[in-house]
Amino acid sequence: MTTTGEDHVPARGGPWWWDRRRGAVLDVSLGAVSALECAAEGVPFARDAGIPLAVGVVFGLLAGSVLVVRRRWPIAVVLVAIAVTPAEMGFLMGVVGLYTLAASELPRRIIGSLAGMSLLGTLIVTFVRLRQDMARDGVDLGDWFLPFASIATSLGLTAPPLLLGLYVGQRRRLMESLRERADSLERELQLLAERAEERAEWARGEERTRIAREMHDVVAHRVSLMVVHAAALQAVARKDPEKAVKNAALVGDMGRQALTELREMLGVLRSGGDGARAERASVPLAAVGVAAAAAASRAADEGESDGPCLSELDELVGQSEAAGMVVDLSVEGEERVYAAEVEATAFRVVQEALTNVHKHAAGAKTYVRLAHRVSEIAMQVENEPPPEAATSARLPSGGNGLVGMKERVAALGGVFVSGPTDAGGFRVSAVIPAS
């Protein structure tokens, strides 16, 4: 990124009030030349005024050396130049002083007043001196020549440095304004880049959470059923070979379904692999947030379009019943089609609740209630206490099932409640807005 603004501000490396040594050398040189000029012009001034030549020379040196402080006190330089105008000295000091005054940050009324005083002083002195010279030499060029020459001389000594100073000062202020705008734009771009990076990180975190939750809901349910069927297969392998064969077939089906769903999810992850990372590395930082958010939304939309729906609820309950669970499913209200994310969330809540029953209350009777209401859909999964004679399949639990269900429901603006019942069972309830 290009450097602007404060990087262009010159460092104060000069003495006293000068920002740079080059400016100090320039002003001292101009002051020396002006002092020599005024000293030379002090000789005829001393003769005309009838004072010693040394006094006139010293006066010229002192008056001309004032030009050294033109950057610090431009008003003083112009006033001194106006004051020595009757002595016909300070030509360089007057020109440079007016230029410095016009280029400064002083108010325009002060610049205009001093420029008018300089113009008037030069006009009067030129008129008087030219009239005296013409009378002494006996030259008569007409009545028009004297005022014309006076006005032209005064304008020639005043207008050019004044206009040049105004132009330089305006250009300097314009450059400073552009640098300030560039600084402001650079700061805004940096802020936008930081915000884009934060949005990208947030989008990546949300996508990781969504994928982890989806994998937990899908794989954990399938594997839990596989473990339950494997335990049943072990129990009846010798007593009922036909049932053992049936359970083995169910375990195989569950394993194949789990592998299929896992491959689909891994395929989505691989689609954003090394190629996508290389592509993201070649784009500006400001585009990362938009790209990551779009990728997250696209991945979410793809996952939801192929996700589960409430019409598969009977199949889900049938799988649990095949694993030995007694499930009572009841549906209230008129069935209708909801948004894909609403149906997927409702299905995952019931699925995870049934998985938890397999893990923690094997053999317990379970009640699944689904209610279609006007503006919302409600579901409840409640299980009775497990029978004392029930054998545990010892399924591991990471403690993320209830958290994932709550996150899903809360993301859609719904309400999720879970906890033990008075009878010793467990209840999971959720209400999700229909729109």
Coordinates of C-alpha atoms in Angstrom, one line a residue:
M1 CA 0.0 0.0 0.0
T2 CA 1.3 3.5 -0.8
T3 CA 2.5 5.7 2.0
T4 CA 0.5 8.8 2.5
G5 CA -0.3 11.5 5.0
E6 CA 2.0 11.6 8.0
D7 CA 4.7 9.8 6.2
H8 CA 5.0 12.9 3.9
V9 CA 5.2 15.3 6.9
P10 CA 8.8 16.5 6.9
A11 CA 10.8 15.8 10.1
R12 CA 12.0 18.9 12.0
G13 CA 15.7 18.6 11.2
G14 CA 16.4 22.3 10.9
P15 CA 17.4 24.9 13.5
W16 CA 14.8 27.1 15.4
W17 CA 11.6 27.4 13.4
W18 CA 12.7 25.8 10.2
D19 CA 11.5 22.3 9.4
R20 CA 14.5 21.4 7.3
R21 CA 18.0 22.6 6.9
R22 CA 17.5 23.4 3.3
G23 CA 14.8 25.9 4.2
A24 CA 17.1 27.5 6.7
V25 CA 20.0 27.8 4.2
L26 CA 17.6 29.3 1.6
D27 CA 16.2 32.0 4.0
V28 CA 19.7 32.9 5.3
S29 CA 20.9 33.2 1.7
L30 CA 18.0 35.4 0.7
G31 CA 18.5 37.5 3.9
A32 CA 22.2 38.0 3.0
V33 CA 21.4 39.0 -0.6
S34 CA 18.6 41.4 0.6
A35 CA 21.0 42.9 3.2
L36 CA 23.7 43.6 0.6
E37 CA 21.1 45.1 -1.7
C38 CA 19.7 47.4 0.9
A39 CA 23.2 48.3 2.0
A40 CA 24.1 49.3 -1.6
E41 CA 20.8 51.3 -1.8
G42 CA 21.5 52.9 1.5
V43 CA 24.4 54.9 0.0
P44 CA 22.3 57.2 -2.3
F45 CA 19.6 57.3 0.5
A46 CA 22.3 58.7 2.9
R47 CA 23.4 61.3 0.4
D48 CA 19.8 62.4 -0.3
A49 CA 19.0 62.5 3.4
G50 CA 22.2 64.2 4.4
I51 CA 23.3 61.5 6.9
P52 CA 26.7 59.7 7.1
L53 CA 27.2 56.9 4.6
A54 CA 28.0 54.4 7.3
V55 CA 24.6 55.1 8.9
G56 CA 22.8 54.5 5.6
V57 CA 24.8 51.3 5.0
V58 CA 24.1 49.9 8.5
F59 CA 20.4 50.8 8.2
G60 CA 20.2 49.0 4.8
L61 CA 22.0 45.9 6.3
L62 CA 19.6 45.8 9.3
A63 CA 16.5 46.3 7.1
G64 CA 17.5 43.8 4.5
S65 CA 18.4 41.1 7.0
V66 CA 14.8 41.0 8.2
L67 CA 14.0 38.7 5.3
V68 CA 15.6 35.8 7.3
V69 CA 12.5 35.6 9.4
R70 CA 10.0 35.5 6.5
R71 CA 8.6 32.1 7.4
R72 CA 8.2 32.9 11.0
W73 CA 6.9 36.5 10.8
P74 CA 5.8 37.3 7.2
I75 CA 3.7 40.3 8.3
A76 CA 6.8 41.9 9.9
V77 CA 8.8 41.4 6.7
V78 CA 6.1 43.1 4.6
L79 CA 5.7 46.0 7.0
V80 CA 9.5 46.6 7.0
A81 CA 9.5 46.5 3.2
I82 CA 6.6 49.0 3.1
A83 CA 8.5 51.2 5.6
V84 CA 11.7 51.4 3.6
T85 CA 9.9 52.0 0.3
P86 CA 10.3 55.8 0.5
A87 CA 14.1 55.2 0.8
E88 CA 14.0 53.2 -2.5
M89 CA 15.4 50.1 -1.0
G90 CA 14.2 46.6 -0.3
F91 CA 13.1 45.5 -3.7
L92 CA 13.9 41.8 -3.1
M93 CA 12.6 41.9 0.4
G94 CA 9.3 43.4 -0.8
V95 CA 8.8 40.8 -3.6
V96 CA 9.8 37.8 -1.4
G97 CA 7.8 39.1 1.6
L98 CA 4.6 39.5 -0.4
Y99 CA 5.0 35.9 -1.9
T100 CA 5.6 34.4 1.6
L101 CA 2.6 36.4 3.0
A102 CA 0.3 35.2 0.2
A103 CA 1.4 31.6 0.6
S104 CA 0.9 31.5 4.4
E105 CA -2.1 30.4 6.4
L106 CA -3.0 33.9 7.4
P107 CA -6.6 35.2 6.8
R108 CA -7.3 36.7 3.4
R109 CA -8.3 40.1 4.8
I110 CA -4.8 40.5 6.4
I111 CA -3.1 39.5 3.1
G112 CA -5.3 41.8 1.1
S113 CA -4.7 44.8 3.5
L114 CA -0.9 44.4 3.5
A115 CA -0.8 43.9 -0.3
G116 CA -2.9 47.0 -0.7
M117 CA -0.6 49.0 1.5
S118 CA 2.4 47.8 -0.4
L119 CA 0.7 48.7 -3.7
L120 CA -0.2 52.1 -2.5
G121 CA 3.2 52.8 -1.1
T122 CA 5.0 51.7 -4.2
L123 CA 2.5 53.8 -6.3
I124 CA 3.1 57.0 -4.3
V125 CA 6.9 56.6 -4.2
T126 CA 7.1 55.8 -7.9
F127 CA 4.9 58.7 -8.8
V128 CA 6.9 61.2 -6.7
R129 CA 10.4 60.0 -7.7
L130 CA 9.4 59.8 -11.4
R131 CA 8.0 63.3 -11.3
Q132 CA 11.1 64.7 -9.7
D133 CA 13.4 63.0 -12.2
M134 CA 11.3 64.3 -15.1
A135 CA 11.3 67.8 -13.8
R136 CA 15.0 67.8 -13.1
D137 CA 15.9 66.5 -16.6
G138 CA 13.3 68.7 -18.3
V139 CA 11.6 65.7 -20.0
D140 CA 7.9 66.1 -20.9
L141 CA 6.2 62.9 -22.1
G142 CA 2.6 64.1 -21.6
D143 CA 0.1 64.0 -18.7
W144 CA -0.7 60.4 -19.2
F145 CA 2.8 58.9 -18.9
L146 CA 3.3 59.7 -15.2
P147 CA 0.2 57.9 -13.8
F148 CA 0.6 55.1 -16.3
A149 CA 4.2 54.4 -15.4
S150 CA 3.4 54.7 -11.7
I151 CA 0.5 52.2 -11.8
A152 CA 2.4 49.8 -14.1
T153 CA 5.4 49.8 -11.8
S154 CA 3.5 49.3 -8.6
L155 CA 1.4 46.5 -10.2
G156 CA 4.5 44.9 -11.6
L157 CA 6.1 44.8 -8.2
T158 CA 3.0 43.7 -6.3
A159 CA 0.7 41.5 -8.4
P160 CA 3.1 38.7 -9.6
P161 CA 4.5 37.7 -6.2
L162 CA 1.0 38.1 -4.6
L163 CA -0.7 35.8 -7.2
L164 CA 2.2 33.3 -7.2
G165 CA 2.0 33.1 -3.4
L166 CA -1.7 32.6 -3.5
Y167 CA -1.4 29.8 -6.1
V168 CA 1.4 28.0 -4.2
G169 CA -0.5 28.4 -0.9
Q170 CA -3.7 27.0 -2.3
R171 CA -1.8 24.1 -4.0
R172 CA -0.1 23.3 -0.7
R173 CA -3.4 23.3 1.2
L174 CA -4.9 21.1 -1.6
M175 CA -2.1 18.6 -1.3
E176 CA -2.5 18.5 2.5
S177 CA -6.2 18.0 2.1
L178 CA -5.6 15.2 -0.4
R179 CA -3.1 13.6 2.0
E180 CA -5.6 13.8 4.9
R181 CA -8.2 12.2 2.7
A182 CA -5.8 9.5 1.7
D183 CA -4.9 8.9 5.3
S184 CA -8.6 8.7 6.2
L185 CA -9.3 6.3 3.3
E186 CA -6.3 4.1 4.3
R187 CA -7.5 3.9 7.8
E188 CA -11.0 3.0 6.6
L189 CA -9.5 0.3 4.3
Q190 CA -7.6 -1.1 7.2
L191 CA -10.7 -1.1 9.4
L192 CA -12.6 -2.8 6.6
A193 CA -9.9 -5.4 6.2
E194 CA -9.9 -6.1 9.9
R195 CA -13.7 -6.4 9.9
A196 CA -13.5 -8.6 6.8
E197 CA -11.0 -10.8 8.5
E198 CA -13.2 -11.0 11.6
R199 CA -16.2 -11.9 9.5
A200 CA -14.1 -14.6 7.6
E201 CA -13.0 -16.1 10.9
W202 CA -16.5 -16.0 12.2
A203 CA -17.8 -17.7 9.0
R204 CA -15.1 -20.3 9.3
G205 CA -16.0 -21.0 12.9
E206 CA -19.7 -21.2 12.1
E207 CA -19.0 -23.6 9.3
R208 CA -16.8 -25.8 11.5
T209 CA -19.5 -25.8 14.2
R210 CA -22.2 -26.7 11.6
I211 CA -20.2 -29.5 10.1
A212 CA -19.3 -30.9 13.5
R213 CA -22.9 -30.8 14.6
E214 CA -24.1 -32.4 11.4
M215 CA -21.5 -35.2 11.6
H216 CA -22.4 -35.8 15.3
D217 CA -26.2 -36.0 14.5
V218 CA -25.7 -38.3 11.5
V219 CA -22.9 -40.6 12.4
A220 CA -23.7 -40.9 16.1
H221 CA -27.2 -42.0 15.5
R222 CA -26.1 -44.7 12.9
V223 CA -23.3 -45.9 15.0
S224 CA -25.5 -46.0 18.1
L225 CA -28.0 -48.3 16.3
M226 CA -25.1 -50.4 15.1
V227 CA -23.9 -50.9 18.6
V228 CA -27.4 -51.8 19.8
H229 CA -27.9 -54.3 17.1
A230 CA -24.4 -55.8 17.7
A231 CA -25.3 -56.2 21.3
A232 CA -28.5 -57.9 20.4
L233 CA -26.7 -60.0 17.9
Q234 CA -24.3 -61.2 20.5
A235 CA -27.2 -62.1 22.9
V236 CA -29.2 -64.2 20.4
A237 CA -26.5 -65.6 18.2
R238 CA -26.8 -69.1 19.7
K239 CA -30.5 -69.0 20.8
D240 CA -32.1 -67.7 17.6
P241 CA -29.9 -67.9 14.5
E242 CA -32.6 -66.4 12.2
K243 CA -32.9 -63.3 14.4
A244 CA -29.1 -63.1 14.6
V245 CA -28.9 -63.1 10.8
K246 CA -31.5 -60.3 10.7
N247 CA -29.6 -58.2 13.2
A248 CA -26.4 -58.8 11.3
A249 CA -28.1 -57.5 8.1
L250 CA -29.4 -54.5 9.9
V251 CA -25.9 -53.7 11.2
G252 CA -24.5 -54.0 7.7
D253 CA -27.2 -51.6 6.4
M254 CA -26.6 -49.1 9.2
G255 CA -22.8 -49.2 8.5
R256 CA -23.3 -48.7 4.8
Q257 CA -25.7 -45.7 5.4
A258 CA -23.3 -44.2 7.9
L259 CA -20.4 -44.6 5.5
T260 CA -22.4 -43.1 2.6
E261 CA -23.4 -40.0 4.7
L262 CA -19.9 -39.6 6.0
R263 CA -18.5 -39.7 2.4
E264 CA -21.0 -37.0 1.4
M265 CA -19.9 -34.7 4.2
L266 CA -16.2 -35.4 3.5
G267 CA -16.8 -34.6 -0.1
V268 CA -18.2 -31.2 0.8
L269 CA -15.1 -30.6 3.0
R270 CA -12.7 -31.7 0.2
S271 CA -14.4 -29.3 -2.3
G272 CA -13.0 -26.4 -0.3
G273 CA -9.5 -27.9 0.1
D274 CA -6.1 -26.9 -1.3
G275 CA -7.4 -25.3 -4.4
A276 CA -9.8 -23.1 -2.6
R277 CA -7.1 -22.1 -0.1
A278 CA -4.7 -21.2 -2.9
E279 CA -7.4 -19.2 -4.5
R280 CA -8.2 -17.3 -1.3
A281 CA -4.5 -16.6 -0.8
S282 CA -4.3 -14.8 -4.1
V283 CA -7.2 -12.4 -3.5
P284 CA -7.1 -9.2 -1.4
L285 CA -7.9 -9.5 2.3
A286 CA -11.0 -7.3 1.9
A287 CA -12.6 -10.1 -0.2
V288 CA -11.9 -12.9 2.3
G289 CA -14.9 -12.1 4.5
V290 CA -17.3 -12.0 1.6
A291 CA -15.9 -15.2 0.0
A292 CA -15.9 -17.1 3.3
A293 CA -19.4 -16.0 4.2
A294 CA -20.6 -16.9 0.7
A295 CA -18.9 -20.3 0.9
A296 CA -20.4 -21.0 4.3
S297 CA -23.9 -20.0 3.0
R298 CA -23.4 -22.1 -0.1
A299 CA -22.3 -25.1 1.8
A300 CA -25.1 -24.7 4.3
D301 CA -27.6 -24.4 1.4
E302 CA -26.2 -27.5 -0.2
G303 CA -26.4 -29.4 3.0
E304 CA -29.9 -28.3 3.8
S305 CA -31.3 -29.1 0.3
D306 CA -30.2 -32.7 0.7
G307 CA -30.9 -32.9 4.4
P308 CA -33.5 -34.9 6.2
C309 CA -37.2 -34.0 6.3
L310 CA -40.2 -34.8 8.5
S311 CA -41.5 -37.3 6.0
E312 CA -38.6 -39.6 7.0
L313 CA -39.7 -39.6 10.6
D314 CA -41.5 -42.9 10.3
E315 CA -38.4 -44.5 8.9
L316 CA -36.4 -43.1 11.8
V317 CA -38.8 -44.5 14.4
G318 CA -38.8 -47.8 12.5
Q319 CA -35.0 -48.1 12.8
S320 CA -35.2 -47.5 16.6
E321 CA -38.0 -50.1 16.9
A322 CA -35.9 -52.6 14.9
A323 CA -33.2 -52.1 17.5
G324 CA -35.5 -53.2 20.2
M325 CA -36.9 -49.9 21.4
V326 CA -40.7 -49.4 22.0
V327 CA -41.6 -46.1 20.4
D328 CA -45.0 -44.5 20.4
L329 CA -45.3 -41.9 17.6
S330 CA -48.2 -39.5 17.5
V331 CA -48.7 -36.5 15.1
E332 CA -51.2 -33.7 15.8
G333 CA -52.4 -31.0 13.4
E334 CA -52.4 -30.8 9.7
E335 CA -49.2 -31.9 8.1
R336 CA -47.6 -29.4 5.7
V337 CA -44.3 -28.5 4.1
Y338 CA -41.9 -26.3 6.0
A339 CA -38.7 -24.6 5.1
A340 CA -35.8 -27.0 4.6
E341 CA -33.9 -25.8 7.7
V342 CA -37.0 -26.1 9.8
E343 CA -37.7 -29.7 8.8
A344 CA -34.0 -30.6 9.1
T345 CA -33.8 -29.2 12.6
A346 CA -37.0 -30.9 13.8
F347 CA -35.8 -34.2 12.4
R348 CA -32.4 -33.9 14.0
V349 CA -33.9 -33.1 17.4
V350 CA -36.0 -36.2 17.3
Q351 CA -33.1 -38.3 16.0
E352 CA -30.6 -37.1 18.6
A353 CA -33.2 -37.6 21.4
L354 CA -33.8 -41.2 20.3
T355 CA -30.0 -41.7 20.1
N356 CA -29.7 -40.5 23.7
V357 CA -32.4 -43.0 24.7
H358 CA -30.3 -45.8 23.1
K359 CA -27.3 -44.6 25.0
H360 CA -28.6 -43.9 28.4
A361 CA -32.0 -45.7 28.7
A362 CA -31.8 -48.9 26.7
G363 CA -35.1 -50.8 26.7
A364 CA -37.2 -47.8 28.0
K365 CA -40.5 -47.1 26.3
T366 CA -40.3 -43.8 24.4
Y367 CA -43.0 -41.3 23.3
V368 CA -42.5 -39.1 20.3
R369 CA -45.0 -36.3 19.9
L370 CA -45.1 -33.9 16.9
A371 CA -47.6 -31.0 16.7
H372 CA -48.2 -28.9 13.6
R373 CA -49.5 -25.5 14.8
V374 CA -50.5 -22.3 13.0
S375 CA -47.1 -20.5 13.2
E376 CA -44.8 -23.1 14.7
I377 CA -44.0 -26.8 14.9
A378 CA -43.5 -28.5 18.3
M379 CA -41.9 -31.8 19.1
Q380 CA -41.3 -33.8 22.3
V381 CA -39.4 -37.0 23.0
E382 CA -39.9 -38.5 26.4
N383 CA -38.8 -41.9 27.7
E384 CA -39.8 -43.8 30.7
P385 CA -37.2 -45.1 33.2
P386 CA -35.3 -48.1 31.7
P387 CA -36.2 -51.5 33.1
E388 CA -33.8 -52.9 35.7
A389 CA -33.1 -56.0 33.7
A390 CA -32.1 -54.1 30.6
T391 CA -28.5 -54.5 29.5
S392 CA -26.5 -51.5 28.6
A393 CA -24.6 -51.3 25.3
R394 CA -22.1 -49.0 27.0
L395 CA -22.3 -46.4 24.3
P396 CA -19.8 -43.5 24.8
S397 CA -21.2 -40.0 25.1
G398 CA -19.4 -36.8 24.4
G399 CA -22.0 -34.6 26.0
N400 CA -22.5 -32.6 22.8
G401 CA -25.9 -33.9 21.7
L402 CA -28.1 -31.7 23.9
V403 CA -25.8 -28.7 23.2
G404 CA -26.1 -29.3 19.4
M405 CA -29.9 -29.6 19.6
K406 CA -30.2 -26.3 21.5
E407 CA -27.9 -24.5 19.1
R408 CA -29.9 -25.7 16.1
V409 CA -33.2 -24.6 17.6
A410 CA -31.9 -21.3 18.9
A411 CA -30.5 -20.5 15.4
L412 CA -34.0 -20.6 14.0
G413 CA -35.5 -18.5 16.9
G414 CA -37.0 -21.4 18.7
V415 CA -37.1 -22.7 22.3
F416 CA -35.4 -25.8 23.5
V417 CA -35.9 -27.4 26.9
S418 CA -34.5 -30.7 28.3
G419 CA -34.4 -32.4 31.6
P420 CA -35.4 -35.4 33.8
T421 CA -39.0 -36.2 34.5
D422 CA -40.6 -36.8 37.9
A423 CA -41.1 -40.5 36.9
G424 CA -37.4 -41.0 36.5
G425 CA -37.2 -40.7 32.7
F426 CA -36.0 -37.9 30.5
R427 CA -37.8 -35.4 28.3
V428 CA -36.6 -33.3 25.3
S429 CA -39.0 -30.5 24.0
A430 CA -38.5 -28.0 21.2
V431 CA -40.7 -25.4 19.5
I432 CA -39.6 -23.9 16.2
P433 CA -41.2 -21.0 14.3
A434 CA -42.7 -22.2 11.0
S435 CA -41.4 -19.3 9.0

